[in-house]
Amino acid sequence: MRLSLFPSHPFHCHYHYRYHPPIKFQHSTRMDGRKDKVLVIMGATGSGKSRLSIDLATLFSSEIINSDRMQVYRGLDITTNKIPLHQRRGVPHHLLGDVDPSHSDFSPTDFRRRAADIIADITSRRKLPIVVGGSNSFVHALLVERFNPESNVFDESLSSSLAISSELRYRCCFLWVDISFPVLSEYLLKRVDDMLDSGMVDELAQFFNQEDVASRTGFGLGKAIGVPEFHRFFKEYPSGPREKGEDPLRERAYQEAVRAIKENTCHLAKRQIGKILRLQRAGWDLRRIDATEAFRAVLTSGSNGGSDVWEKQVLEPSVKIVNRFFME
């Protein structure tokens, strides 16, 4: 069973016409002193943020700004789990595979500057910017009124969330797509298997065959989950991905890399949830959307089996929240 949150016959079309007419975003001009409106979709890796952002973008006149630290780079589309072009449903995406991976790290400061310019352009065309991604350090850097690049507000050694400001430079509507962690963990493990079946190892083999890869594994795209884990495997077995019937040492090295990817993916999800909770404690008005049952349905019945549950428990409440945001 191929797991995906994007059904081959998407339900979003009948949602669009059954529940809501197309909405034209009314630009909030700075002439009256009011801040531009921005919709921000947050959540752990694999929680369905991309699906929800596209569902909402097809209902509201919107463009999407990627805030995933690894997905900003060009390349390793499977490994970084970029949403394929055919699943974007014509919605413009910004900072998704736009950054040259051979350059130095794309920092929160870089994201703050680039994303702010994109938001200004989108709102100038009377569209709603939707910021979506799992890198909460990017989201924080973009949104806070006063940003100090020298201060890591997510440092776990800090005793409280007082270092995180609730003064934001945009009028934000936050949607937090949350899932029971046992259900999310099960989905993430299966998603890694799906990525491997989709050609992730071949993609990584090509990455490690590049001449300058040794100098790139410590920063930028080289930090993506999958690269460090398979570094040792391809160093010992540079001929390429494993084949059936190969020697047991090679197979064991492969399985160790896969196991590390799954463990690190679940650890990443935990860290992301912790950062989201930290933002919430600091006063960020995060509207939690529980997608647990939709994911449970995907795990038991496949992607199409979870569509009705997703529509009722995730998309409908999200649309209501965004509609209220427009009325403010």
mmCIF file of C-alpha atoms in Angstrom:
data_model
loop_
_atom_site.group_PDB
_atom_site.id
_atom_site.type_symbol
_atom_site.label_atom_id
_atom_site.label_comp_id
_atom_site.label_asym_id
_atom_site.label_seq_id
_atom_site.Cartn_x
_atom_site.Cartn_y
_atom_site.Cartn_z
ATOM 1 C CA MET A 1 0.000 0.000 0.000
ATOM 2 C CA ARG A 2 1.438 3.350 -1.017
ATOM 3 C CA LEU A 3 0.744 5.869 1.719
ATOM 4 C CA SER A 4 -0.077 9.389 0.681
ATOM 5 C CA LEU A 5 -2.140 12.249 1.978
ATOM 6 C CA PHE A 6 -2.868 13.288 -1.602
ATOM 7 C CA PRO A 7 -5.568 10.962 -3.040
ATOM 8 C CA SER A 8 -5.453 10.188 -6.732
ATOM 9 C CA HIS A 9 -9.048 11.442 -6.973
ATOM 10 C CA PRO A 10 -8.892 14.422 -4.616
ATOM 11 C CA PHE A 11 -11.951 15.246 -2.552
ATOM 12 C CA HIS A 12 -11.103 18.929 -2.485
ATOM 13 C CA CYS A 13 -13.045 19.735 -5.627
ATOM 14 C CA HIS A 14 -16.437 18.731 -4.294
ATOM 15 C CA TYR A 15 -15.599 20.449 -1.025
ATOM 16 C CA HIS A 16 -15.005 23.676 -2.898
ATOM 17 C CA TYR A 17 -18.453 23.753 -4.442
ATOM 18 C CA ARG A 18 -20.445 22.045 -1.725
ATOM 19 C CA TYR A 19 -19.391 24.221 1.170
ATOM 20 C CA HIS A 20 -17.925 27.457 -0.014
ATOM 21 C CA PRO A 21 -17.756 29.708 -3.064
ATOM 22 C CA PRO A 22 -14.376 30.990 -4.221
ATOM 23 C CA ILE A 23 -13.118 33.762 -1.958
ATOM 24 C CA LYS A 24 -11.139 36.747 -3.144
ATOM 25 C CA PHE A 25 -8.554 37.915 -0.654
ATOM 26 C CA GLN A 26 -8.953 41.578 0.170
ATOM 27 C CA HIS A 27 -5.522 43.139 0.495
ATOM 28 C CA SER A 28 -4.886 44.830 3.820
ATOM 29 C CA THR A 29 -3.083 47.990 2.828
ATOM 30 C CA ARG A 30 -0.504 49.606 5.083
ATOM 31 C CA MET A 31 -1.978 53.032 4.294
ATOM 32 C CA ASP A 32 -4.333 52.715 7.270
ATOM 33 C CA GLY A 33 -1.588 51.486 9.570
ATOM 34 C CA ARG A 34 -2.867 47.921 9.675
ATOM 35 C CA LYS A 35 -0.549 44.971 9.127
ATOM 36 C CA ASP A 36 -0.803 42.535 6.223
ATOM 37 C CA LYS A 37 -2.595 39.274 6.907
ATOM 38 C CA VAL A 38 -0.672 36.008 6.722
ATOM 39 C CA LEU A 39 -1.944 32.465 7.197
ATOM 40 C CA VAL A 40 0.606 30.201 8.917
ATOM 41 C CA ILE A 41 0.234 26.410 8.918
ATOM 42 C CA MET A 42 2.386 24.631 11.484
ATOM 43 C CA GLY A 43 2.885 21.056 12.613
ATOM 44 C CA ALA A 44 5.392 18.246 12.886
ATOM 45 C CA THR A 45 6.926 16.609 9.862
ATOM 46 C CA GLY A 46 4.445 14.397 8.053
ATOM 47 C CA SER A 47 1.380 15.963 9.678
ATOM 48 C CA GLY A 48 -0.344 16.995 6.452
ATOM 49 C CA LYS A 49 0.637 20.688 6.379
ATOM 50 C CA SER A 50 1.255 20.670 2.630
ATOM 51 C CA ARG A 51 -2.084 19.027 1.888
ATOM 52 C CA LEU A 52 -3.974 21.503 4.043
ATOM 53 C CA SER A 53 -2.139 24.472 2.550
ATOM 54 C CA ILE A 54 -3.096 23.430 -0.985
ATOM 55 C CA ASP A 55 -6.682 22.649 0.030
ATOM 56 C CA LEU A 56 -7.005 26.146 1.504
ATOM 57 C CA ALA A 57 -5.146 27.817 -1.344
ATOM 58 C CA THR A 58 -7.692 26.447 -3.809
ATOM 59 C CA LEU A 59 -10.522 27.962 -1.734
ATOM 60 C CA PHE A 60 -8.878 31.273 -0.978
ATOM 61 C CA SER A 61 -6.888 33.288 -3.484
ATOM 62 C CA SER A 62 -3.498 32.329 -2.089
ATOM 63 C CA GLU A 63 0.134 31.580 -2.776
ATOM 64 C CA ILE A 64 2.316 29.340 -0.621
ATOM 65 C CA ILE A 65 5.682 30.167 0.938
ATOM 66 C CA ASN A 66 7.674 27.120 2.021
ATOM 67 C CA SER A 67 9.227 27.398 5.485
ATOM 68 C CA ASP A 68 10.907 23.996 5.606
ATOM 69 C CA ARG A 69 14.641 24.425 6.162
ATOM 70 C CA MET A 70 15.665 21.561 3.846
ATOM 71 C CA GLN A 71 13.016 22.012 1.173
ATOM 72 C CA VAL A 72 14.257 25.510 0.323
ATOM 73 C CA TYR A 73 17.244 23.884 -1.397
ATOM 74 C CA ARG A 74 17.246 22.601 -4.963
ATOM 75 C CA GLY A 75 17.699 18.832 -5.243
ATOM 76 C CA LEU A 76 16.975 15.653 -3.238
ATOM 77 C CA ASP A 77 13.238 16.074 -3.828
ATOM 78 C CA ILE A 78 12.336 12.608 -2.535
ATOM 79 C CA THR A 79 14.693 12.707 0.437
ATOM 80 C CA THR A 80 13.393 16.109 1.570
ATOM 81 C CA ASN A 81 9.822 15.072 0.716
ATOM 82 C CA LYS A 82 9.015 18.047 -1.495
ATOM 83 C CA ILE A 83 5.452 17.996 -2.758
ATOM 84 C CA PRO A 84 5.535 16.959 -6.454
ATOM 85 C CA LEU A 85 4.512 19.504 -9.050
ATOM 86 C CA HIS A 86 1.456 17.513 -10.158
ATOM 87 C CA GLN A 87 0.070 17.589 -6.597
ATOM 88 C CA ARG A 88 0.340 21.375 -6.215
ATOM 89 C CA ARG A 89 -2.850 21.862 -8.252
ATOM 90 C CA GLY A 90 -1.561 25.000 -9.920
ATOM 91 C CA VAL A 91 -0.943 26.824 -6.634
ATOM 92 C CA PRO A 92 2.234 28.972 -6.820
ATOM 93 C CA HIS A 93 4.924 27.877 -4.350
ATOM 94 C CA HIS A 94 7.801 30.094 -3.261
ATOM 95 C CA LEU A 95 11.153 29.104 -1.701
ATOM 96 C CA LEU A 96 10.520 25.471 -2.602
ATOM 97 C CA GLY A 97 13.715 24.189 -4.215
ATOM 98 C CA ASP A 98 14.807 27.729 -5.036
ATOM 99 C CA VAL A 99 18.119 27.947 -3.138
ATOM 100 C CA ASP A 100 21.402 26.736 -4.642
ATOM 101 C CA PRO A 101 22.582 23.904 -2.346
ATOM 102 C CA SER A 102 26.250 24.608 -3.115
ATOM 103 C CA HIS A 103 26.059 27.884 -1.208
ATOM 104 C CA SER A 104 26.396 28.215 2.551
ATOM 105 C CA ASP A 105 23.510 27.542 4.943
ATOM 106 C CA PHE A 106 20.262 29.384 4.237
ATOM 107 C CA SER A 107 19.791 30.945 7.662
ATOM 108 C CA PRO A 108 16.702 32.170 9.542
ATOM 109 C CA THR A 109 17.905 35.688 8.754
ATOM 110 C CA ASP A 110 17.997 34.838 5.042
ATOM 111 C CA PHE A 111 14.505 33.407 5.284
ATOM 112 C CA ARG A 112 13.192 36.466 7.143
ATOM 113 C CA ARG A 113 14.444 38.757 4.390
ATOM 114 C CA ARG A 114 13.441 36.642 1.387
ATOM 115 C CA ALA A 115 10.036 35.589 2.707
ATOM 116 C CA ALA A 116 9.155 39.168 3.729
ATOM 117 C CA ASP A 117 9.794 40.340 0.156
ATOM 118 C CA ILE A 118 7.610 37.529 -1.179
ATOM 119 C CA ILE A 119 4.800 38.350 1.269
ATOM 120 C CA ALA A 120 4.889 41.989 0.169
ATOM 121 C CA ASP A 121 4.637 40.924 -3.477
ATOM 122 C CA ILE A 122 1.781 38.467 -2.846
ATOM 123 C CA THR A 123 -0.285 40.945 -0.825
ATOM 124 C CA SER A 124 0.339 43.674 -3.403
ATOM 125 C CA ARG A 125 -1.486 41.405 -5.868
ATOM 126 C CA ARG A 126 -4.414 41.043 -3.437
ATOM 127 C CA LYS A 127 -3.661 37.469 -2.556
ATOM 128 C CA LEU A 128 -3.241 35.747 0.793
ATOM 129 C CA PRO A 129 0.263 34.475 1.677
ATOM 130 C CA ILE A 130 0.264 31.028 3.268
ATOM 131 C CA VAL A 131 3.449 30.166 5.136
ATOM 132 C CA VAL A 132 3.796 26.412 5.621
ATOM 133 C CA GLY A 133 6.617 24.214 6.840
ATOM 134 C CA GLY A 134 8.095 22.464 9.825
ATOM 135 C CA SER A 135 11.088 24.714 10.555
ATOM 136 C CA ASN A 136 9.799 26.731 13.476
ATOM 137 C CA SER A 137 13.017 28.727 13.704
ATOM 138 C CA PHE A 138 12.248 30.040 10.199
ATOM 139 C CA VAL A 139 8.653 30.847 11.151
ATOM 140 C CA HIS A 140 9.762 32.656 14.312
ATOM 141 C CA ALA A 141 12.426 34.645 12.450
ATOM 142 C CA LEU A 142 9.947 35.744 9.792
ATOM 143 C CA LEU A 143 7.078 36.770 12.033
ATOM 144 C CA VAL A 144 8.465 38.452 15.147
ATOM 145 C CA GLU A 145 8.636 42.243 15.123
ATOM 146 C CA ARG A 146 12.170 42.314 16.503
ATOM 147 C CA PHE A 147 14.425 39.425 15.550
ATOM 148 C CA ASN A 148 17.830 38.792 17.085
ATOM 149 C CA PRO A 149 19.793 36.323 14.931
ATOM 150 C CA GLU A 150 22.279 35.812 17.763
ATOM 151 C CA SER A 151 19.631 34.457 20.133
ATOM 152 C CA ASN A 152 18.269 30.904 19.887
ATOM 153 C CA VAL A 153 14.857 31.214 21.502
ATOM 154 C CA PHE A 154 14.319 27.465 21.207
ATOM 155 C CA ASP A 155 17.369 26.624 23.300
ATOM 156 C CA GLU A 156 16.139 24.006 25.754
ATOM 157 C CA SER A 157 18.452 25.368 28.451
ATOM 158 C CA LEU A 158 16.293 28.485 28.702
ATOM 159 C CA SER A 159 14.082 28.186 31.772
ATOM 160 C CA SER A 160 11.014 29.812 30.247
ATOM 161 C CA SER A 161 9.460 31.051 27.028
ATOM 162 C CA LEU A 162 9.998 34.708 27.937
ATOM 163 C CA ALA A 163 12.664 34.995 25.225
ATOM 164 C CA ILE A 164 9.984 34.458 22.564
ATOM 165 C CA SER A 165 8.114 37.609 21.662
ATOM 166 C CA SER A 166 4.398 37.651 20.922
ATOM 167 C CA GLU A 167 4.740 40.953 19.051
ATOM 168 C CA LEU A 168 4.407 40.034 15.392
ATOM 169 C CA ARG A 169 4.909 42.170 12.300
ATOM 170 C CA TYR A 170 1.932 40.619 10.486
ATOM 171 C CA ARG A 171 -1.663 39.857 11.399
ATOM 172 C CA CYS A 172 -1.380 36.093 11.592
ATOM 173 C CA CYS A 173 -3.842 33.247 11.607
ATOM 174 C CA PHE A 174 -2.102 30.139 12.947
ATOM 175 C CA LEU A 175 -3.324 26.638 12.147
ATOM 176 C CA TRP A 176 -1.523 23.888 14.054
ATOM 177 C CA VAL A 177 -2.115 20.471 12.513
ATOM 178 C CA ASP A 178 -1.591 18.063 15.397
ATOM 179 C CA ILE A 179 -1.714 14.267 15.564
ATOM 180 C CA SER A 180 -1.528 11.807 18.430
ATOM 181 C CA PHE A 181 2.174 10.950 18.552
ATOM 182 C CA PRO A 182 1.745 7.137 18.406
ATOM 183 C CA VAL A 183 -0.340 7.537 15.237
ATOM 184 C CA LEU A 184 2.088 10.071 13.762
ATOM 185 C CA SER A 185 5.052 7.803 14.531
ATOM 186 C CA GLU A 186 3.417 4.862 12.780
ATOM 187 C CA TYR A 187 2.685 7.016 9.757
ATOM 188 C CA LEU A 188 6.241 8.393 9.642
ATOM 189 C CA LEU A 189 7.771 4.920 9.709
ATOM 190 C CA LYS A 190 5.593 3.819 6.811
ATOM 191 C CA ARG A 191 6.277 7.063 4.968
ATOM 192 C CA VAL A 192 10.020 6.394 5.083
ATOM 193 C CA ASP A 193 9.386 2.991 3.498
ATOM 194 C CA ASP A 194 7.295 4.690 0.831
ATOM 195 C CA MET A 195 10.076 7.199 0.125
ATOM 196 C CA LEU A 196 12.566 4.360 -0.223
ATOM 197 C CA ASP A 197 10.222 2.596 -2.665
ATOM 198 C CA SER A 198 9.942 5.847 -4.633
ATOM 199 C CA GLY A 199 13.671 6.006 -5.377
ATOM 200 C CA MET A 200 15.204 7.734 -2.382
ATOM 201 C CA VAL A 201 18.314 5.516 -2.370
ATOM 202 C CA ASP A 202 18.966 6.085 -6.072
ATOM 203 C CA GLU A 203 18.609 9.817 -5.473
ATOM 204 C CA LEU A 204 21.094 9.671 -2.594
ATOM 205 C CA ALA A 205 23.498 7.585 -4.675
ATOM 206 C CA GLN A 206 23.577 10.343 -7.285
ATOM 207 C CA PHE A 207 24.080 12.924 -4.541
ATOM 208 C CA PHE A 208 27.081 11.056 -3.094
ATOM 209 C CA ASN A 209 28.589 10.548 -6.539
ATOM 210 C CA GLN A 210 29.065 14.284 -6.946
ATOM 211 C CA GLU A 211 32.672 15.430 -6.735
ATOM 212 C CA ASP A 212 32.121 18.070 -4.062
ATOM 213 C CA VAL A 213 29.857 15.983 -1.826
ATOM 214 C CA ALA A 214 32.514 15.609 0.886
ATOM 215 C CA SER A 215 32.452 19.340 1.502
ATOM 216 C CA ARG A 216 28.650 19.532 1.409
ATOM 217 C CA THR A 217 27.531 16.898 3.903
ATOM 218 C CA GLY A 218 28.059 19.182 6.890
ATOM 219 C CA PHE A 219 25.816 22.062 5.899
ATOM 220 C CA GLY A 220 22.791 23.019 3.851
ATOM 221 C CA LEU A 221 21.153 20.162 1.984
ATOM 222 C CA GLY A 222 23.752 17.814 3.446
ATOM 223 C CA LYS A 223 21.932 18.038 6.788
ATOM 224 C CA ALA A 224 18.712 16.582 5.389
ATOM 225 C CA ILE A 225 17.609 13.396 7.129
ATOM 226 C CA GLY A 226 18.823 10.589 4.904
ATOM 227 C CA VAL A 227 22.135 12.148 3.901
ATOM 228 C CA PRO A 228 24.133 11.649 7.134
ATOM 229 C CA GLU A 229 22.477 8.280 7.720
ATOM 230 C CA PHE A 230 23.484 6.935 4.282
ATOM 231 C CA HIS A 231 26.896 8.626 4.234
ATOM 232 C CA ARG A 232 28.640 5.637 5.798
ATOM 233 C CA PHE A 233 26.773 3.167 3.576
ATOM 234 C CA PHE A 234 27.842 4.840 0.330
ATOM 235 C CA LYS A 235 31.355 5.341 1.665
ATOM 236 C CA GLU A 236 31.691 1.583 2.186
ATOM 237 C CA TYR A 237 29.623 0.592 -0.876
ATOM 238 C CA PRO A 238 30.151 3.370 -3.456
ATOM 239 C CA SER A 239 28.893 1.285 -6.374
ATOM 240 C CA GLY A 240 25.295 2.306 -5.715
ATOM 241 C CA PRO A 241 22.155 1.074 -3.978
ATOM 242 C CA ARG A 242 21.800 -2.487 -2.786
ATOM 243 C CA GLU A 243 20.507 -5.324 -4.934
ATOM 244 C CA LYS A 244 18.696 -8.529 -4.108
ATOM 245 C CA GLY A 245 20.942 -11.365 -3.056
ATOM 246 C CA GLU A 246 23.833 -9.142 -2.042
ATOM 247 C CA ASP A 247 26.163 -9.978 0.834
ATOM 248 C CA PRO A 248 24.783 -9.808 4.381
ATOM 249 C CA LEU A 249 27.229 -7.096 5.511
ATOM 250 C CA ARG A 250 25.993 -4.755 2.820
ATOM 251 C CA GLU A 251 22.382 -5.556 3.678
ATOM 252 C CA ARG A 252 23.019 -4.917 7.364
ATOM 253 C CA ALA A 253 24.630 -1.543 6.606
ATOM 254 C CA TYR A 254 21.610 -0.638 4.521
ATOM 255 C CA GLN A 255 19.152 -1.632 7.247
ATOM 256 C CA GLU A 256 21.137 0.329 9.830
ATOM 257 C CA ALA A 257 20.857 3.448 7.659
ATOM 258 C CA VAL A 258 17.116 2.956 7.222
ATOM 259 C CA ARG A 259 16.637 2.387 10.949
ATOM 260 C CA ALA A 260 18.562 5.590 11.709
ATOM 261 C CA ILE A 261 16.406 7.564 9.268
ATOM 262 C CA LYS A 262 13.226 6.340 10.932
ATOM 263 C CA GLU A 263 14.523 7.102 14.429
ATOM 264 C CA ASN A 264 15.771 10.558 13.472
ATOM 265 C CA THR A 265 12.518 11.381 11.684
ATOM 266 C CA CYS A 266 10.512 10.590 14.829
ATOM 267 C CA HIS A 267 12.978 12.557 16.979
ATOM 268 C CA LEU A 268 12.589 15.510 14.610
ATOM 269 C CA ALA A 269 8.811 15.370 14.978
ATOM 270 C CA LYS A 270 9.161 15.436 18.768
ATOM 271 C CA ARG A 271 11.465 18.462 18.645
ATOM 272 C CA GLN A 272 9.112 20.286 16.296
ATOM 273 C CA ILE A 273 6.128 19.682 18.569
ATOM 274 C CA GLY A 274 8.168 20.935 21.512
ATOM 275 C CA LYS A 275 8.975 24.166 19.692
ATOM 276 C CA ILE A 276 5.336 24.677 18.731
ATOM 277 C CA LEU A 277 4.298 24.266 22.365
ATOM 278 C CA ARG A 278 6.961 26.783 23.338
ATOM 279 C CA LEU A 279 5.503 29.318 20.900
ATOM 280 C CA GLN A 280 2.033 28.642 22.274
ATOM 281 C CA ARG A 281 3.198 29.216 25.852
ATOM 282 C CA ALA A 282 4.756 32.489 24.715
ATOM 283 C CA GLY A 283 1.337 33.765 23.663
ATOM 284 C CA TRP A 284 1.126 32.836 19.990
ATOM 285 C CA ASP A 285 -2.537 32.182 19.184
ATOM 286 C CA LEU A 286 -2.232 28.719 17.645
ATOM 287 C CA ARG A 287 -5.506 27.101 16.577
ATOM 288 C CA ARG A 288 -5.045 23.365 17.029
ATOM 289 C CA ILE A 289 -6.587 21.088 14.398
ATOM 290 C CA ASP A 290 -6.662 17.417 15.413
ATOM 291 C CA ALA A 291 -5.895 15.241 12.386
ATOM 292 C CA THR A 292 -5.440 11.996 14.320
ATOM 293 C CA GLU A 293 -8.500 10.182 12.977
ATOM 294 C CA ALA A 294 -7.726 11.187 9.393
ATOM 295 C CA PHE A 295 -4.257 9.685 9.696
ATOM 296 C CA ARG A 296 -5.572 6.588 11.434
ATOM 297 C CA ALA A 297 -7.952 6.107 8.496
ATOM 298 C CA VAL A 298 -5.059 6.474 6.039
ATOM 299 C CA LEU A 299 -3.076 3.836 7.923
ATOM 300 C CA THR A 300 -5.949 1.361 7.961
ATOM 301 C CA SER A 301 -7.652 2.019 4.614
ATOM 302 C CA GLY A 302 -5.155 3.854 2.433
ATOM 303 C CA SER A 303 -5.135 7.483 1.322
ATOM 304 C CA ASN A 304 -8.604 7.478 -0.244
ATOM 305 C CA GLY A 305 -10.045 5.942 2.910
ATOM 306 C CA GLY A 306 -9.017 8.988 4.930
ATOM 307 C CA SER A 307 -10.442 11.630 2.595
ATOM 308 C CA ASP A 308 -13.896 11.977 4.169
ATOM 309 C CA VAL A 309 -12.415 12.130 7.666
ATOM 310 C CA TRP A 310 -9.853 14.708 6.564
ATOM 311 C CA GLU A 311 -12.569 16.847 5.034
ATOM 312 C CA LYS A 312 -14.762 16.774 8.123
ATOM 313 C CA GLN A 313 -12.201 16.971 10.907
ATOM 314 C CA VAL A 314 -9.378 18.971 9.333
ATOM 315 C CA LEU A 315 -10.478 20.974 6.303
ATOM 316 C CA GLU A 316 -13.905 22.148 7.481
ATOM 317 C CA PRO A 317 -12.737 23.557 10.841
ATOM 318 C CA SER A 318 -9.737 25.144 9.116
ATOM 319 C CA VAL A 319 -11.975 26.920 6.601
ATOM 320 C CA LYS A 320 -14.151 28.253 9.430
ATOM 321 C CA ILE A 321 -11.105 29.630 11.234
ATOM 322 C CA VAL A 322 -9.761 31.300 8.109
ATOM 323 C CA ASN A 323 -13.177 32.785 7.311
ATOM 324 C CA ARG A 324 -13.273 34.374 10.763
ATOM 325 C CA PHE A 325 -9.762 35.669 10.132
ATOM 326 C CA PHE A 326 -11.052 37.468 7.017
ATOM 327 C CA MET A 327 -13.875 39.029 8.986
ATOM 328 C CA GLU A 328 -11.552 40.576 11.569
#
